[in-house]
Amino acid sequence: MNRITWVDNLRGIGVLVVILLHCVIAVNGNVGHFAPLISVLDPLLIPVFLGLVFFVSGLFVDAGLRKGLGPFINNKIQTILYPFIVWIVVYGGLKILFSSMANNPQSPLNVIAMHLSGGGDITWFLHSLFFFFLAIIVLRYLPFWLVIPGCLLLSYLLPEFSADGMFASFDNAHINKSINLFIFFYVGDQLVRRQFDVPKLAENSMLVLLSLASVILFVSLNMLSEHPPSHVLLAALALLSIPVFVWISLKVNSRLVHYVGVNSIVFYLSHYLVIQFFSKIVKLHTQSLWIQDLLFILAFAAAMILPWTLCLLRQRGWFNFLFTLKSPSRVKVAKPV
């Protein structure tokens, strides 16, 4: 397995978990016998699995900057800022449409402000990633003992957006969480910049066991603790989770996981259209756990099929404009599973 394969696997694992947990929304929380799995994965979603996706992005900062600052920024405008704007139009438009259908119309200005502040249901990831790539230009030269504690302190002290303000969104603490996630991005860049062999580090048995223990403790604290766990402790445990998931990505041999990782931007941005369709239009309701299982699987399958279809169409040069400003000939899409 080459080094790029494990990176794509790690990205694929993160995106697949995102899609799986978003399917909970599609079935209005009725997940049947999948409830134990969801209860374990849910607290790990943003601080760990999405953190891993940011970690992977950080691994490519050094290579990008070696091409020059101008090409580096231009590339991020074409591949991150541009699709961010495109999908603001898509999901912002849907939010306005659905709110009107529910006789609770939202102001277009508020919807736009929410997305531009990084509070969009799905576009927040691109918002954070674009600013991470800008911030890392300067912050990568600062020592970790200054950057990491500084991010933790800022994310803890920064006030949330007002629930009554124009920037209010599904999560008014999204800026705080993004600052925490920047740590993953920063660590990924630092490991490459300091020429660490990440796969080799992940083969260290003691480090992997420590990392696994941190994941178990993280889940336990979130599920069993009566009071919110320490902000710093959870951040430390989330960072310590990296080695075990890198180890998993080195061992996994799945064409599906790799395919999703290679085409992560398509799967991440487009799967939520299916989630919106099920939750707002279909509205699946049943008391039978077995039927709930079937509907959950159906929602997951549909949320995978749409992005997969778009990937196939991109190979033919169609719909590329939804994801990048780069010409279709420069898009590398993995062969279909």
mmCIF file of C-alpha atoms in Angstrom:
data_model
loop_
_atom_site.group_PDB
_atom_site.id
_atom_site.type_symbol
_atom_site.label_atom_id
_atom_site.label_comp_id
_atom_site.label_asym_id
_atom_site.label_seq_id
_atom_site.Cartn_x
_atom_site.Cartn_y
_atom_site.Cartn_z
ATOM 1 C CA MET A 1 0.000 0.000 0.000
ATOM 2 C CA ASN A 2 1.461 3.391 -0.939
ATOM 3 C CA ARG A 3 1.349 6.486 1.245
ATOM 4 C CA ILE A 4 -1.431 8.135 -0.766
ATOM 5 C CA THR A 5 -3.714 5.118 -0.354
ATOM 6 C CA TRP A 6 -3.765 5.319 3.430
ATOM 7 C CA VAL A 7 -4.428 9.058 3.241
ATOM 8 C CA ASP A 8 -7.423 8.489 0.967
ATOM 9 C CA ASN A 9 -8.601 5.670 3.241
ATOM 10 C CA LEU A 10 -8.441 7.953 6.264
ATOM 11 C CA ARG A 11 -10.392 10.642 4.448
ATOM 12 C CA GLY A 12 -12.892 8.044 3.224
ATOM 13 C CA ILE A 13 -13.475 6.721 6.756
ATOM 14 C CA GLY A 14 -14.222 10.231 8.009
ATOM 15 C CA VAL A 15 -16.658 11.065 5.200
ATOM 16 C CA LEU A 16 -18.458 7.708 5.458
ATOM 17 C CA VAL A 17 -19.100 8.279 9.164
ATOM 18 C CA VAL A 18 -20.397 11.771 8.384
ATOM 19 C CA ILE A 19 -22.849 10.337 5.843
ATOM 20 C CA LEU A 20 -23.923 7.549 8.191
ATOM 21 C CA LEU A 21 -24.683 9.933 11.046
ATOM 22 C CA HIS A 22 -26.470 12.386 8.781
ATOM 23 C CA CYS A 23 -28.814 9.548 7.852
ATOM 24 C CA VAL A 24 -30.138 9.818 11.403
ATOM 25 C CA ILE A 25 -31.644 13.144 10.283
ATOM 26 C CA ALA A 26 -33.099 11.486 7.180
ATOM 27 C CA VAL A 27 -35.147 9.052 9.287
ATOM 28 C CA ASN A 28 -35.992 11.629 11.985
ATOM 29 C CA GLY A 29 -33.881 9.838 14.589
ATOM 30 C CA ASN A 30 -35.645 6.493 14.176
ATOM 31 C CA VAL A 31 -32.565 4.313 13.654
ATOM 32 C CA GLY A 32 -33.957 1.030 14.978
ATOM 33 C CA HIS A 33 -31.299 -1.510 15.976
ATOM 34 C CA PHE A 34 -28.545 0.845 14.808
ATOM 35 C CA ALA A 35 -29.038 2.942 17.958
ATOM 36 C CA PRO A 36 -26.035 1.492 19.886
ATOM 37 C CA LEU A 37 -23.717 2.143 16.927
ATOM 38 C CA ILE A 38 -25.012 5.684 16.509
ATOM 39 C CA SER A 39 -24.646 6.402 20.235
ATOM 40 C CA VAL A 40 -20.956 5.458 20.020
ATOM 41 C CA LEU A 41 -20.168 7.281 16.780
ATOM 42 C CA ASP A 42 -22.179 10.452 17.376
ATOM 43 C CA PRO A 43 -19.967 12.046 20.071
ATOM 44 C CA LEU A 44 -16.942 11.323 17.858
ATOM 45 C CA LEU A 45 -18.361 12.975 14.727
ATOM 46 C CA ILE A 46 -17.054 16.548 14.858
ATOM 47 C CA PRO A 47 -14.160 16.347 17.337
ATOM 48 C CA VAL A 48 -12.652 13.168 15.867
ATOM 49 C CA PHE A 49 -13.901 12.035 12.455
ATOM 50 C CA LEU A 50 -14.148 15.503 10.941
ATOM 51 C CA GLY A 51 -10.928 16.320 12.777
ATOM 52 C CA LEU A 52 -9.290 13.464 10.863
ATOM 53 C CA VAL A 53 -10.454 14.941 7.543
ATOM 54 C CA PHE A 54 -8.878 18.278 8.527
ATOM 55 C CA PHE A 55 -5.747 16.395 9.614
ATOM 56 C CA VAL A 56 -5.482 14.866 6.128
ATOM 57 C CA SER A 57 -5.851 18.318 4.535
ATOM 58 C CA GLY A 58 -3.045 19.604 6.723
ATOM 59 C CA LEU A 59 -0.727 16.921 5.345
ATOM 60 C CA PHE A 60 -0.773 18.667 1.940
ATOM 61 C CA VAL A 61 0.005 22.232 3.057
ATOM 62 C CA ASP A 62 3.763 21.887 2.693
ATOM 63 C CA ALA A 63 3.594 20.461 -0.832
ATOM 64 C CA GLY A 64 1.203 23.225 -1.866
ATOM 65 C CA LEU A 65 3.339 26.047 -0.484
ATOM 66 C CA ARG A 66 6.418 24.685 -2.270
ATOM 67 C CA LYS A 67 4.733 25.723 -5.537
ATOM 68 C CA GLY A 68 4.597 29.325 -4.360
ATOM 69 C CA LEU A 69 2.183 31.440 -2.330
ATOM 70 C CA GLY A 70 0.273 32.714 -5.376
ATOM 71 C CA PRO A 71 -0.462 29.275 -6.884
ATOM 72 C CA PHE A 72 -1.237 27.970 -3.376
ATOM 73 C CA ILE A 73 -3.928 30.585 -2.720
ATOM 74 C CA ASN A 74 -5.279 30.380 -6.265
ATOM 75 C CA ASN A 75 -5.683 26.618 -5.905
ATOM 76 C CA LYS A 76 -7.674 27.042 -2.692
ATOM 77 C CA ILE A 77 -9.918 29.635 -4.336
ATOM 78 C CA GLN A 78 -10.679 27.234 -7.191
ATOM 79 C CA THR A 79 -11.145 24.071 -5.140
ATOM 80 C CA ILE A 80 -12.542 25.325 -1.804
ATOM 81 C CA LEU A 81 -13.880 28.876 -1.963
ATOM 82 C CA TYR A 82 -15.599 28.375 -5.321
ATOM 83 C CA PRO A 83 -17.571 25.217 -4.356
ATOM 84 C CA PHE A 84 -18.353 26.893 -1.035
ATOM 85 C CA ILE A 85 -20.143 29.688 -2.915
ATOM 86 C CA VAL A 86 -21.857 27.256 -5.305
ATOM 87 C CA TRP A 87 -23.244 25.121 -2.497
ATOM 88 C CA ILE A 88 -24.331 28.145 -0.494
ATOM 89 C CA VAL A 89 -26.665 28.838 -3.400
ATOM 90 C CA VAL A 90 -27.851 25.203 -3.400
ATOM 91 C CA TYR A 91 -28.398 24.659 0.318
ATOM 92 C CA GLY A 92 -29.296 28.259 1.098
ATOM 93 C CA GLY A 93 -31.957 28.104 -1.591
ATOM 94 C CA LEU A 94 -33.304 24.839 -0.188
ATOM 95 C CA LYS A 95 -33.447 26.293 3.307
ATOM 96 C CA ILE A 96 -35.491 29.257 2.072
ATOM 97 C CA LEU A 97 -37.754 26.942 0.058
ATOM 98 C CA PHE A 98 -38.368 24.459 2.874
ATOM 99 C CA SER A 99 -38.991 27.202 5.438
ATOM 100 C CA SER A 100 -41.616 28.708 3.122
ATOM 101 C CA MET A 101 -43.277 25.310 2.681
ATOM 102 C CA ALA A 102 -43.433 24.989 6.475
ATOM 103 C CA ASN A 103 -45.093 28.416 6.751
ATOM 104 C CA ASN A 104 -42.066 29.701 8.665
ATOM 105 C CA PRO A 105 -40.181 31.625 5.977
ATOM 106 C CA GLN A 106 -36.610 32.622 6.725
ATOM 107 C CA SER A 107 -35.110 35.880 5.582
ATOM 108 C CA PRO A 108 -32.773 35.335 2.595
ATOM 109 C CA LEU A 109 -30.394 37.843 4.201
ATOM 110 C CA ASN A 110 -30.237 35.762 7.389
ATOM 111 C CA VAL A 111 -29.665 32.565 5.413
ATOM 112 C CA ILE A 112 -26.818 34.171 3.465
ATOM 113 C CA ALA A 113 -25.286 35.679 6.637
ATOM 114 C CA MET A 114 -25.486 32.318 8.389
ATOM 115 C CA HIS A 115 -23.629 30.558 5.578
ATOM 116 C CA LEU A 116 -21.024 33.297 5.139
ATOM 117 C CA SER A 117 -20.197 33.123 8.853
ATOM 118 C CA GLY A 118 -19.580 29.383 8.556
ATOM 119 C CA GLY A 119 -22.909 28.318 9.991
ATOM 120 C CA GLY A 120 -24.259 26.429 6.997
ATOM 121 C CA ASP A 121 -25.448 22.886 7.695
ATOM 122 C CA ILE A 122 -22.890 21.373 5.316
ATOM 123 C CA THR A 123 -20.923 24.289 3.839
ATOM 124 C CA TRP A 124 -19.325 25.170 7.181
ATOM 125 C CA PHE A 125 -16.602 22.600 6.469
ATOM 126 C CA LEU A 126 -15.406 24.423 3.337
ATOM 127 C CA HIS A 127 -15.659 27.758 5.166
ATOM 128 C CA SER A 128 -13.360 26.513 7.913
ATOM 129 C CA LEU A 129 -11.007 24.711 5.537
ATOM 130 C CA PHE A 130 -10.455 27.811 3.384
ATOM 131 C CA PHE A 131 -9.582 29.965 6.385
ATOM 132 C CA PHE A 132 -7.386 27.192 7.789
ATOM 133 C CA PHE A 133 -5.308 27.233 4.604
ATOM 134 C CA LEU A 134 -4.917 30.996 4.922
ATOM 135 C CA ALA A 135 -4.111 30.953 8.649
ATOM 136 C CA ILE A 136 -1.559 28.155 8.349
ATOM 137 C CA ILE A 137 0.621 30.323 6.107
ATOM 138 C CA VAL A 138 1.635 32.256 9.217
ATOM 139 C CA LEU A 139 0.777 29.936 12.119
ATOM 140 C CA ARG A 140 2.860 27.000 10.810
ATOM 141 C CA TYR A 141 5.978 28.913 11.861
ATOM 142 C CA LEU A 142 4.811 29.275 15.457
ATOM 143 C CA PRO A 143 5.676 26.566 18.039
ATOM 144 C CA PHE A 144 3.016 23.976 18.923
ATOM 145 C CA TRP A 145 3.161 24.939 22.602
ATOM 146 C CA LEU A 146 1.851 28.360 21.575
ATOM 147 C CA VAL A 147 -0.617 27.442 18.802
ATOM 148 C CA ILE A 148 -2.424 24.505 20.418
ATOM 149 C CA PRO A 149 -3.045 26.101 23.857
ATOM 150 C CA GLY A 150 -3.928 29.347 22.074
ATOM 151 C CA CYS A 151 -6.587 27.599 19.978
ATOM 152 C CA LEU A 152 -7.997 25.812 23.020
ATOM 153 C CA LEU A 153 -8.183 29.044 24.998
ATOM 154 C CA LEU A 154 -9.737 31.003 22.145
ATOM 155 C CA SER A 155 -12.340 28.346 21.391
ATOM 156 C CA TYR A 156 -13.290 28.262 25.071
ATOM 157 C CA LEU A 157 -13.458 32.034 25.623
ATOM 158 C CA LEU A 158 -14.993 33.120 22.317
ATOM 159 C CA PRO A 159 -18.717 33.839 22.811
ATOM 160 C CA GLU A 160 -21.258 31.956 20.699
ATOM 161 C CA PHE A 161 -23.388 33.728 18.124
ATOM 162 C CA SER A 162 -26.626 35.072 19.522
ATOM 163 C CA ALA A 163 -29.583 32.767 18.898
ATOM 164 C CA ASP A 164 -31.621 35.861 17.983
ATOM 165 C CA GLY A 165 -28.998 37.421 15.714
ATOM 166 C CA MET A 166 -28.730 37.363 11.930
ATOM 167 C CA PHE A 167 -25.817 34.900 12.109
ATOM 168 C CA ALA A 168 -27.746 32.346 14.174
ATOM 169 C CA SER A 169 -27.547 28.810 12.766
ATOM 170 C CA PHE A 170 -27.974 25.127 13.582
ATOM 171 C CA ASP A 171 -24.971 25.439 15.915
ATOM 172 C CA ASN A 172 -24.124 28.874 17.252
ATOM 173 C CA ALA A 173 -20.820 27.586 18.628
ATOM 174 C CA HIS A 174 -19.560 26.534 15.200
ATOM 175 C CA ILE A 175 -16.688 29.056 15.208
ATOM 176 C CA ASN A 176 -15.516 27.712 18.576
ATOM 177 C CA LYS A 177 -15.555 24.154 17.245
ATOM 178 C CA SER A 178 -13.755 25.153 14.060
ATOM 179 C CA ILE A 179 -10.927 26.696 16.064
ATOM 180 C CA ASN A 180 -10.591 23.387 17.917
ATOM 181 C CA LEU A 181 -10.534 21.516 14.604
ATOM 182 C CA PHE A 182 -7.747 23.776 13.348
ATOM 183 C CA ILE A 183 -5.480 21.934 15.786
ATOM 184 C CA PHE A 184 -5.884 18.747 13.720
ATOM 185 C CA PHE A 185 -5.037 20.694 10.576
ATOM 186 C CA TYR A 186 -2.000 22.283 12.240
ATOM 187 C CA VAL A 187 -0.721 18.939 13.557
ATOM 188 C CA GLY A 188 -1.003 17.383 10.085
ATOM 189 C CA ASP A 189 1.084 20.183 8.603
ATOM 190 C CA GLN A 190 3.647 20.078 11.401
ATOM 191 C CA LEU A 191 4.225 16.351 11.014
ATOM 192 C CA VAL A 192 4.984 16.760 7.309
ATOM 193 C CA ARG A 193 6.983 19.967 7.756
ATOM 194 C CA ARG A 194 9.177 18.277 10.368
ATOM 195 C CA GLN A 195 9.474 15.211 8.100
ATOM 196 C CA PHE A 196 7.859 12.673 10.422
ATOM 197 C CA ASP A 197 6.942 9.336 8.884
ATOM 198 C CA VAL A 198 3.262 9.248 9.903
ATOM 199 C CA PRO A 199 2.585 5.611 8.836
ATOM 200 C CA LYS A 200 5.669 4.470 10.730
ATOM 201 C CA LEU A 201 4.527 6.315 13.857
ATOM 202 C CA ALA A 202 1.154 4.585 13.577
ATOM 203 C CA GLU A 203 2.857 1.175 13.539
ATOM 204 C CA ASN A 204 4.093 1.745 17.097
ATOM 205 C CA SER A 205 2.000 -0.708 19.159
ATOM 206 C CA MET A 206 2.153 1.278 22.395
ATOM 207 C CA LEU A 207 1.132 4.483 20.653
ATOM 208 C CA VAL A 208 -1.799 2.762 18.930
ATOM 209 C CA LEU A 209 -2.979 1.201 22.202
ATOM 210 C CA LEU A 210 -2.756 4.578 23.933
ATOM 211 C CA SER A 211 -4.722 6.091 21.065
ATOM 212 C CA LEU A 212 -7.398 3.380 21.277
ATOM 213 C CA ALA A 213 -7.695 3.957 25.020
ATOM 214 C CA SER A 214 -8.191 7.686 24.383
ATOM 215 C CA VAL A 215 -11.058 6.936 21.959
ATOM 216 C CA ILE A 216 -12.741 4.641 24.476
ATOM 217 C CA LEU A 217 -12.330 7.217 27.249
ATOM 218 C CA PHE A 218 -13.645 9.983 24.980
ATOM 219 C CA VAL A 219 -16.819 8.036 24.210
ATOM 220 C CA SER A 220 -17.265 6.991 27.842
ATOM 221 C CA LEU A 221 -16.958 10.542 29.150
ATOM 222 C CA ASN A 222 -19.532 11.794 26.656
ATOM 223 C CA MET A 223 -22.007 8.960 27.236
ATOM 224 C CA LEU A 224 -21.680 8.341 30.971
ATOM 225 C CA SER A 225 -20.673 11.647 32.525
ATOM 226 C CA GLU A 226 -23.476 13.641 34.184
ATOM 227 C CA HIS A 227 -21.569 16.890 33.696
ATOM 228 C CA PRO A 228 -19.875 18.194 30.523
ATOM 229 C CA PRO A 229 -16.296 16.851 30.423
ATOM 230 C CA SER A 230 -13.361 19.240 30.530
ATOM 231 C CA HIS A 231 -12.892 21.172 27.294
ATOM 232 C CA VAL A 232 -9.119 20.655 27.364
ATOM 233 C CA LEU A 233 -9.393 16.957 28.235
ATOM 234 C CA LEU A 234 -11.733 16.219 25.340
ATOM 235 C CA ALA A 235 -9.493 18.118 22.926
ATOM 236 C CA ALA A 236 -6.455 16.154 24.118
ATOM 237 C CA LEU A 237 -8.282 12.823 23.785
ATOM 238 C CA ALA A 238 -9.496 13.768 20.304
ATOM 239 C CA LEU A 239 -5.926 14.505 19.185
ATOM 240 C CA LEU A 240 -4.663 11.271 20.713
ATOM 241 C CA SER A 241 -7.190 9.397 18.574
ATOM 242 C CA ILE A 242 -5.221 10.136 15.389
ATOM 243 C CA PRO A 243 -2.725 7.206 15.581
ATOM 244 C CA VAL A 244 -5.359 4.467 15.894
ATOM 245 C CA PHE A 245 -7.299 5.749 12.895
ATOM 246 C CA VAL A 246 -4.120 6.133 10.839
ATOM 247 C CA TRP A 247 -3.335 2.514 11.781
ATOM 248 C CA ILE A 248 -6.821 1.452 10.665
ATOM 249 C CA SER A 249 -6.430 3.335 7.380
ATOM 250 C CA LEU A 250 -3.162 1.490 6.774
ATOM 251 C CA LYS A 251 -4.788 -1.886 7.364
ATOM 252 C CA VAL A 252 -8.158 -1.420 5.674
ATOM 253 C CA ASN A 253 -8.448 -2.846 2.177
ATOM 254 C CA SER A 254 -11.771 -1.565 0.888
ATOM 255 C CA ARG A 255 -12.380 -0.206 -2.587
ATOM 256 C CA LEU A 256 -15.455 1.601 -1.268
ATOM 257 C CA VAL A 257 -13.561 3.426 1.486
ATOM 258 C CA HIS A 258 -10.780 4.386 -0.924
ATOM 259 C CA TYR A 259 -13.232 5.506 -3.610
ATOM 260 C CA VAL A 260 -15.071 7.768 -1.153
ATOM 261 C CA GLY A 261 -11.744 9.171 0.027
ATOM 262 C CA VAL A 262 -10.572 9.993 -3.492
ATOM 263 C CA ASN A 263 -13.918 11.649 -4.270
ATOM 264 C CA SER A 264 -14.544 13.027 -0.791
ATOM 265 C CA ILE A 265 -15.595 16.507 -1.963
ATOM 266 C CA VAL A 266 -18.396 15.025 -4.094
ATOM 267 C CA PHE A 267 -19.654 12.636 -1.422
ATOM 268 C CA TYR A 268 -19.483 15.241 1.330
ATOM 269 C CA LEU A 269 -21.265 18.059 -0.496
ATOM 270 C CA SER A 270 -23.919 16.145 -2.425
ATOM 271 C CA HIS A 271 -25.054 13.420 0.000
ATOM 272 C CA TYR A 272 -26.897 15.978 2.112
ATOM 273 C CA LEU A 273 -29.307 16.604 -0.741
ATOM 274 C CA VAL A 274 -30.635 13.090 -0.146
ATOM 275 C CA ILE A 275 -30.807 13.717 3.595
ATOM 276 C CA GLN A 276 -32.846 16.862 2.953
ATOM 277 C CA PHE A 277 -35.143 14.980 0.567
ATOM 278 C CA PHE A 278 -35.915 12.229 3.075
ATOM 279 C CA SER A 279 -36.319 14.489 6.115
ATOM 280 C CA LYS A 280 -38.333 17.265 4.439
ATOM 281 C CA ILE A 281 -40.260 15.471 1.689
ATOM 282 C CA VAL A 282 -40.529 11.755 2.439
ATOM 283 C CA LYS A 283 -40.688 12.028 6.263
ATOM 284 C CA LEU A 284 -40.260 8.408 7.230
ATOM 285 C CA HIS A 285 -42.186 7.331 10.361
ATOM 286 C CA THR A 286 -42.775 3.863 11.793
ATOM 287 C CA GLN A 287 -42.803 2.149 15.193
ATOM 288 C CA SER A 288 -41.316 -1.123 13.951
ATOM 289 C CA LEU A 289 -37.605 -1.379 14.724
ATOM 290 C CA TRP A 290 -37.057 -3.718 11.776
ATOM 291 C CA ILE A 291 -38.723 -1.324 9.346
ATOM 292 C CA GLN A 292 -36.698 1.501 10.900
ATOM 293 C CA ASP A 293 -33.576 -0.552 10.154
ATOM 294 C CA LEU A 294 -34.659 -0.976 6.554
ATOM 295 C CA LEU A 295 -35.440 2.717 6.118
ATOM 296 C CA PHE A 296 -32.120 3.720 7.671
ATOM 297 C CA ILE A 297 -30.254 1.417 5.289
ATOM 298 C CA LEU A 298 -32.320 2.779 2.396
ATOM 299 C CA ALA A 299 -31.432 6.356 3.347
ATOM 300 C CA PHE A 300 -27.733 5.470 3.592
ATOM 301 C CA ALA A 301 -27.793 3.679 0.237
ATOM 302 C CA ALA A 302 -29.488 6.654 -1.433
ATOM 303 C CA ALA A 303 -27.017 9.067 0.177
ATOM 304 C CA MET A 304 -24.202 7.010 -1.361
ATOM 305 C CA ILE A 305 -25.759 6.454 -4.787
ATOM 306 C CA LEU A 306 -26.262 10.143 -5.615
ATOM 307 C CA PRO A 307 -22.592 11.125 -5.050
ATOM 308 C CA TRP A 308 -21.412 7.959 -6.781
ATOM 309 C CA THR A 309 -23.551 8.836 -9.807
ATOM 310 C CA LEU A 310 -22.116 12.359 -9.849
ATOM 311 C CA CYS A 311 -18.602 10.890 -9.750
ATOM 312 C CA LEU A 312 -19.381 8.790 -12.831
ATOM 313 C CA LEU A 313 -20.841 11.821 -14.596
ATOM 314 C CA ARG A 314 -17.757 13.881 -13.733
ATOM 315 C CA GLN A 315 -15.668 11.307 -15.560
ATOM 316 C CA ARG A 316 -17.676 12.239 -18.648
ATOM 317 C CA GLY A 317 -17.060 15.927 -18.001
ATOM 318 C CA TRP A 318 -20.497 16.669 -16.556
ATOM 319 C CA PHE A 319 -21.302 18.611 -13.349
ATOM 320 C CA ASN A 320 -17.649 19.385 -12.692
ATOM 321 C CA PHE A 321 -18.668 23.036 -12.231
ATOM 322 C CA LEU A 322 -20.368 22.095 -8.953
ATOM 323 C CA PHE A 323 -17.092 21.172 -7.262
ATOM 324 C CA THR A 324 -14.185 23.100 -8.778
ATOM 325 C CA LEU A 325 -13.166 25.836 -11.175
ATOM 326 C CA LYS A 326 -10.459 23.597 -12.602
ATOM 327 C CA SER A 327 -10.993 22.112 -16.027
ATOM 328 C CA PRO A 328 -12.377 18.533 -16.183
ATOM 329 C CA SER A 329 -9.154 17.229 -17.719
ATOM 330 C CA ARG A 330 -7.328 18.009 -14.494
ATOM 331 C CA VAL A 331 -9.811 16.191 -12.243
ATOM 332 C CA LYS A 332 -8.627 12.771 -11.112
ATOM 333 C CA VAL A 333 -11.539 10.493 -10.322
ATOM 334 C CA ALA A 334 -11.024 6.927 -9.114
ATOM 335 C CA LYS A 335 -12.454 4.069 -11.099
ATOM 336 C CA PRO A 336 -15.976 3.117 -9.945
ATOM 337 C CA VAL A 337 -16.381 0.276 -7.458
#
